[in-house]
Amino acid sequence: MLLTRRRYKTQILVLRGRLQISRPRTSLTRVRNNWIQPLGHDTGLKTYNSLTKQKEPLILAQEGIATWYSCGPTVYDHAHLGHACSYVRFDIIQRVLSRVFGVSVIHVMVITDIDDKIIRRAIEESISPTVLARMYEEEFKNDMLALKVLPPAVYLRVTENIPQIVAFIEGIMRNGHAYATKQGDVYFDIRSIGDRYGKLMGASDLASEPGDTEKRDSRDFALWKASKPQEPSWSSPWGKGRPGWHIECSTIASSVFGSQLDIHSGGIDLAFPHHENEIAQCEAYHQCGQWGNYFLHSGHLHLKGSAEKMSKSLKNFITIKDFLGSYSANEFRMFCLLTKYRSAIDYSDTSMNEARSFLATIAAFNHDAKAYMRGQLQCQAVQEEALWELLAQTKSSFVQALADDFDTPRAVNAIMTLIYQGNRNLQPITKVTSYKYSFKTQLEAHSVNCSGTLENVVEQLARFRTEVRAFALSVEDVPPGVPSHVRPRPHPDRVPLLKACDKLRKDLAPLGVHIKVSICACLCDHCSGCESGVEPRPKSILQTLQINKCKDMK
């Protein structure tokens, strides 16, 4: 929820009161690689800190509370899967902190609603920058909701914080770390902080930022930009203008969290120059040795076969809305869980089908376990003592994996191992000869439980067929550079699998079992593909399977 200025002030006071910012902040100790390990509450977790380039103990200023700031979107266009990957990954980490380790996350996100890109796009569309920004801001929030990303404690717009930004710049200037030019621009003075600049990337790795010839150093970056014709502007002591990109986040994060922040997150592409400059600004303003204690960066999302990250500038992106037309939010979240959040990740139909298969396996196990507990699944004696022991081991492995830099692939593997062992215990007792008798004879001779078991057997068979068919219908990855109108085709070597699935469906029909699949508008159950090559979306077995009794069962 975005706030009016009055509500903004109230919300900030509430958050600051909860964080007890008026009290002295937690002390810092132990210097390593220019990073000072904080004193406070040790969570027992370790996380990779971009400031030290290694895993560090996660120590929070206040027990049970993590202050977290993340850079939100610049709202000038549709959000794409590259954005979604970063937001979903950090949403998973925040859920892990709160639900597994009992840490409440107070998360603040900025919405950049004034920027060069927004202004250019507004001119192209012949609408005001404000209207354009509000439109894409709303779309972004809806996309996050569709992906099941928890909203932050508060979204804050840049344009609603201009007075705070101006005051923040004045504070940096008073401390001797910024200067104004005759044109009305204000720059951060890199030389004034010496070798403290470059904490994330290292001073030798930093490139200069092009700009005004009045800059004292080519690396100096803009805090305030003098107004230009037909651009939105605000009053300031240096004349009308608008804030630079980096100062927005420093101001808003400081206005909520004060002079020390537990966790700052974002995509790896934001490490320089954005996060590097945020650090410099905040430490210059607060006159502190360390503002942010932990910087977490997520890896890029690539289209498989491409070395380039997914981005708007490269025009190689898939919008979130288009993606959700083919896959579900849960499938994308599983896709993200299967790689470490810091790693680059390759997107393809193959990788999405892998995520879909994992979810199908989990859902099938959940269904069978519930059926067993209701007495509807007859199987051999379950080795409960061994399963209880395995469950305890799985819980331990699961927590250990997540405590080690949020290692979700290892955590998922622990769960899948438990499911594999559970499935071995839940194999239903079946006899092939029983199918020689009519369903009517079986129903008359056996109890309701037997009928339930038979239905479960049929469901498992149909589910297996559905998974095989989904695998067979998965399409080949489209190589980079292929025109968008060329659609992917199913793998030709998997056509026999499709024929086998169709034969099974036909063979079951005379036995009174009719499988009706209506998964995709353009892929019927008895075809091996279609011109569109659209990937099918298997629904739950109860939705896609209809068991119709034949006449002699009535």
Short mmCIF file of N, CA and C in Angstrom, two decimals, residues 439-516:
data_model
loop_
_atom_site.label_atom_id
_atom_site.label_comp_id
_atom_site.label_asym_id
_atom_site.label_seq_id
_atom_site.Cartn_x
_atom_site.Cartn_y
_atom_site.Cartn_z
N PHE A 439 -16.26 -54.86 -13.21
CA PHE A 439 -16.33 -53.93 -12.08
C PHE A 439 -17.54 -54.24 -11.21
N LYS A 440 -18.64 -54.74 -11.84
CA LYS A 440 -19.86 -55.02 -11.08
C LYS A 440 -19.61 -56.14 -10.08
N THR A 441 -18.92 -57.21 -10.54
CA THR A 441 -18.63 -58.34 -9.65
C THR A 441 -17.77 -57.89 -8.48
N GLN A 442 -16.74 -57.04 -8.77
CA GLN A 442 -15.86 -56.58 -7.71
C GLN A 442 -16.61 -55.75 -6.68
N LEU A 443 -17.49 -54.89 -7.15
CA LEU A 443 -18.23 -54.03 -6.24
C LEU A 443 -19.17 -54.83 -5.35
N GLU A 444 -19.71 -55.91 -5.89
CA GLU A 444 -20.62 -56.73 -5.10
C GLU A 444 -19.85 -57.58 -4.10
N ALA A 445 -18.61 -57.97 -4.44
CA ALA A 445 -17.86 -58.89 -3.59
C ALA A 445 -17.01 -58.22 -2.54
N HIS A 446 -16.69 -56.97 -2.74
CA HIS A 446 -15.76 -56.29 -1.84
C HIS A 446 -16.40 -55.08 -1.18
N SER A 447 -15.72 -54.60 -0.16
CA SER A 447 -16.22 -53.46 0.61
C SER A 447 -15.94 -52.16 -0.11
N VAL A 448 -16.42 -51.07 0.53
CA VAL A 448 -16.20 -49.73 -0.03
C VAL A 448 -14.71 -49.41 -0.08
N ASN A 449 -13.94 -49.92 0.92
CA ASN A 449 -12.51 -49.66 0.94
C ASN A 449 -11.82 -50.20 -0.31
N CYS A 450 -12.28 -51.39 -0.75
CA CYS A 450 -11.69 -51.98 -1.94
C CYS A 450 -11.98 -51.12 -3.16
N SER A 451 -13.21 -50.59 -3.21
CA SER A 451 -13.57 -49.70 -4.31
C SER A 451 -12.68 -48.47 -4.31
N GLY A 452 -12.43 -47.97 -3.08
CA GLY A 452 -11.56 -46.79 -2.98
C GLY A 452 -10.16 -47.11 -3.45
N THR A 453 -9.67 -48.33 -3.11
CA THR A 453 -8.33 -48.73 -3.54
C THR A 453 -8.24 -48.81 -5.04
N LEU A 454 -9.29 -49.42 -5.66
CA LEU A 454 -9.31 -49.55 -7.11
C LEU A 454 -9.25 -48.17 -7.76
N GLU A 455 -10.01 -47.24 -7.23
CA GLU A 455 -10.00 -45.89 -7.81
C GLU A 455 -8.62 -45.25 -7.68
N ASN A 456 -7.97 -45.50 -6.53
CA ASN A 456 -6.62 -44.95 -6.35
C ASN A 456 -5.64 -45.54 -7.35
N VAL A 457 -5.78 -46.86 -7.63
CA VAL A 457 -4.92 -47.50 -8.61
C VAL A 457 -5.10 -46.86 -9.98
N VAL A 458 -6.36 -46.66 -10.35
CA VAL A 458 -6.66 -46.05 -11.63
C VAL A 458 -6.10 -44.63 -11.69
N GLU A 459 -6.26 -43.90 -10.60
CA GLU A 459 -5.75 -42.53 -10.56
C GLU A 459 -4.23 -42.50 -10.73
N GLN A 460 -3.55 -43.44 -10.05
CA GLN A 460 -2.09 -43.47 -10.17
C GLN A 460 -1.67 -43.80 -11.59
N LEU A 461 -2.36 -44.72 -12.20
CA LEU A 461 -2.06 -45.08 -13.59
C LEU A 461 -2.28 -43.88 -14.51
N ALA A 462 -3.41 -43.19 -14.31
CA ALA A 462 -3.71 -42.04 -15.15
C ALA A 462 -2.73 -40.90 -14.90
N ARG A 463 -2.32 -40.77 -13.63
CA ARG A 463 -1.34 -39.72 -13.32
C ARG A 463 -0.01 -39.99 -14.00
N PHE A 464 0.42 -41.25 -13.95
CA PHE A 464 1.68 -41.62 -14.61
C PHE A 464 1.59 -41.34 -16.10
N ARG A 465 0.44 -41.69 -16.69
CA ARG A 465 0.25 -41.43 -18.12
C ARG A 465 0.33 -39.93 -18.42
N THR A 466 -0.27 -39.11 -17.54
CA THR A 466 -0.26 -37.66 -17.73
C THR A 466 1.16 -37.10 -17.69
N GLU A 467 1.97 -37.61 -16.74
CA GLU A 467 3.34 -37.13 -16.63
C GLU A 467 4.18 -37.55 -17.84
N VAL A 468 3.99 -38.77 -18.31
CA VAL A 468 4.70 -39.23 -19.50
C VAL A 468 4.31 -38.39 -20.71
N ARG A 469 3.02 -38.12 -20.81
CA ARG A 469 2.53 -37.35 -21.95
C ARG A 469 3.05 -35.91 -21.92
N ALA A 470 3.10 -35.33 -20.70
CA ALA A 470 3.63 -33.98 -20.57
C ALA A 470 5.10 -33.93 -21.00
N PHE A 471 5.85 -34.98 -20.61
CA PHE A 471 7.25 -35.05 -21.02
C PHE A 471 7.36 -35.17 -22.53
N ALA A 472 6.52 -35.99 -23.12
CA ALA A 472 6.58 -36.20 -24.57
C ALA A 472 6.21 -34.94 -25.34
N LEU A 473 5.32 -34.14 -24.77
CA LEU A 473 4.86 -32.93 -25.45
C LEU A 473 5.77 -31.72 -25.21
N SER A 474 6.77 -31.87 -24.33
CA SER A 474 7.66 -30.73 -24.09
C SER A 474 8.38 -30.40 -25.39
N VAL A 475 8.55 -29.10 -25.62
CA VAL A 475 9.07 -28.65 -26.91
C VAL A 475 10.56 -28.40 -26.84
N GLU A 476 11.17 -28.38 -28.01
CA GLU A 476 12.59 -28.09 -28.09
C GLU A 476 12.85 -26.62 -27.78
N ASP A 477 13.99 -26.33 -27.17
CA ASP A 477 14.36 -24.94 -26.89
C ASP A 477 14.66 -24.23 -28.21
N VAL A 478 14.18 -22.99 -28.30
CA VAL A 478 14.43 -22.19 -29.49
C VAL A 478 15.80 -21.53 -29.36
N PRO A 479 16.72 -21.76 -30.31
CA PRO A 479 18.06 -21.15 -30.21
C PRO A 479 17.96 -19.64 -30.27
N PRO A 480 18.93 -18.93 -29.66
CA PRO A 480 18.95 -17.46 -29.72
C PRO A 480 19.02 -17.00 -31.16
N GLY A 481 18.33 -15.93 -31.47
CA GLY A 481 18.37 -15.34 -32.80
C GLY A 481 17.29 -15.82 -33.72
N VAL A 482 16.57 -16.89 -33.33
CA VAL A 482 15.47 -17.38 -34.17
C VAL A 482 14.29 -16.41 -34.07
N PRO A 483 13.68 -16.02 -35.22
CA PRO A 483 12.56 -15.06 -35.17
C PRO A 483 11.45 -15.52 -34.25
N SER A 484 10.76 -14.56 -33.63
CA SER A 484 9.73 -14.88 -32.64
C SER A 484 8.55 -15.64 -33.22
N HIS A 485 8.31 -15.47 -34.58
CA HIS A 485 7.15 -16.15 -35.15
C HIS A 485 7.40 -17.65 -35.37
N VAL A 486 8.66 -18.07 -35.27
CA VAL A 486 8.99 -19.49 -35.40
C VAL A 486 8.76 -20.16 -34.05
N ARG A 487 7.75 -20.96 -33.96
CA ARG A 487 7.37 -21.55 -32.68
C ARG A 487 8.11 -22.87 -32.45
N PRO A 488 8.39 -23.19 -31.20
CA PRO A 488 9.07 -24.46 -30.89
C PRO A 488 8.20 -25.66 -31.20
N ARG A 489 8.82 -26.75 -31.56
CA ARG A 489 8.11 -27.97 -31.90
C ARG A 489 8.42 -29.07 -30.88
N PRO A 490 7.51 -30.04 -30.71
CA PRO A 490 7.80 -31.17 -29.82
C PRO A 490 9.00 -31.98 -30.33
N HIS A 491 9.68 -32.69 -29.44
CA HIS A 491 10.80 -33.53 -29.83
C HIS A 491 10.27 -34.70 -30.68
N PRO A 492 10.77 -34.87 -31.91
CA PRO A 492 10.24 -35.95 -32.78
C PRO A 492 10.47 -37.34 -32.22
N ASP A 493 11.57 -37.53 -31.43
CA ASP A 493 11.84 -38.86 -30.91
C ASP A 493 10.90 -39.27 -29.78
N ARG A 494 10.02 -38.35 -29.36
CA ARG A 494 9.10 -38.67 -28.27
C ARG A 494 7.68 -38.98 -28.76
N VAL A 495 7.50 -38.98 -30.09
CA VAL A 495 6.18 -39.28 -30.67
C VAL A 495 5.69 -40.67 -30.27
N PRO A 496 6.57 -41.70 -30.23
CA PRO A 496 6.09 -43.04 -29.79
C PRO A 496 5.49 -43.02 -28.38
N LEU A 497 6.02 -42.17 -27.51
CA LEU A 497 5.44 -42.07 -26.17
C LEU A 497 4.02 -41.55 -26.23
N LEU A 498 3.79 -40.57 -27.11
CA LEU A 498 2.43 -40.03 -27.27
C LEU A 498 1.47 -41.11 -27.77
N LYS A 499 1.94 -41.90 -28.72
CA LYS A 499 1.10 -42.97 -29.26
C LYS A 499 0.78 -44.01 -28.19
N ALA A 500 1.77 -44.31 -27.35
CA ALA A 500 1.56 -45.28 -26.28
C ALA A 500 0.54 -44.76 -25.27
N CYS A 501 0.62 -43.46 -24.97
CA CYS A 501 -0.35 -42.86 -24.05
C CYS A 501 -1.76 -42.92 -24.63
N ASP A 502 -1.87 -42.67 -25.93
CA ASP A 502 -3.17 -42.69 -26.57
C ASP A 502 -3.73 -44.11 -26.59
N LYS A 503 -2.86 -45.09 -26.82
CA LYS A 503 -3.30 -46.49 -26.83
C LYS A 503 -3.80 -46.91 -25.45
N LEU A 504 -3.09 -46.48 -24.39
CA LEU A 504 -3.52 -46.81 -23.03
C LEU A 504 -4.90 -46.24 -22.75
N ARG A 505 -5.13 -44.98 -23.18
CA ARG A 505 -6.44 -44.36 -22.97
C ARG A 505 -7.54 -45.16 -23.65
N LYS A 506 -7.27 -45.63 -24.87
CA LYS A 506 -8.27 -46.40 -25.61
C LYS A 506 -8.49 -47.79 -24.99
N ASP A 507 -7.40 -48.41 -24.51
CA ASP A 507 -7.51 -49.74 -23.91
C ASP A 507 -8.30 -49.71 -22.61
N LEU A 508 -8.23 -48.59 -21.88
CA LEU A 508 -8.95 -48.50 -20.61
C LEU A 508 -10.45 -48.27 -20.80
N ALA A 509 -10.82 -47.70 -21.94
CA ALA A 509 -12.24 -47.35 -22.17
C ALA A 509 -13.17 -48.55 -22.07
N PRO A 510 -12.84 -49.71 -22.71
CA PRO A 510 -13.76 -50.86 -22.59
C PRO A 510 -13.90 -51.37 -21.16
N LEU A 511 -12.95 -51.05 -20.28
CA LEU A 511 -13.03 -51.48 -18.88
C LEU A 511 -13.85 -50.52 -18.04
N GLY A 512 -14.40 -49.49 -18.70
CA GLY A 512 -15.22 -48.54 -17.97
C GLY A 512 -14.46 -47.35 -17.43
N VAL A 513 -13.20 -47.21 -17.82
CA VAL A 513 -12.39 -46.08 -17.35
C VAL A 513 -12.16 -45.15 -18.54
N HIS A 514 -12.75 -43.96 -18.46
CA HIS A 514 -12.65 -42.99 -19.54
C HIS A 514 -11.84 -41.79 -19.07
N ILE A 515 -10.68 -41.60 -19.67
CA ILE A 515 -9.83 -40.46 -19.31
C ILE A 515 -10.10 -39.35 -20.30
N LYS A 516 -10.59 -38.25 -19.78
CA LYS A 516 -10.88 -37.08 -20.60
C LYS A 516 -9.96 -35.96 -20.18
#
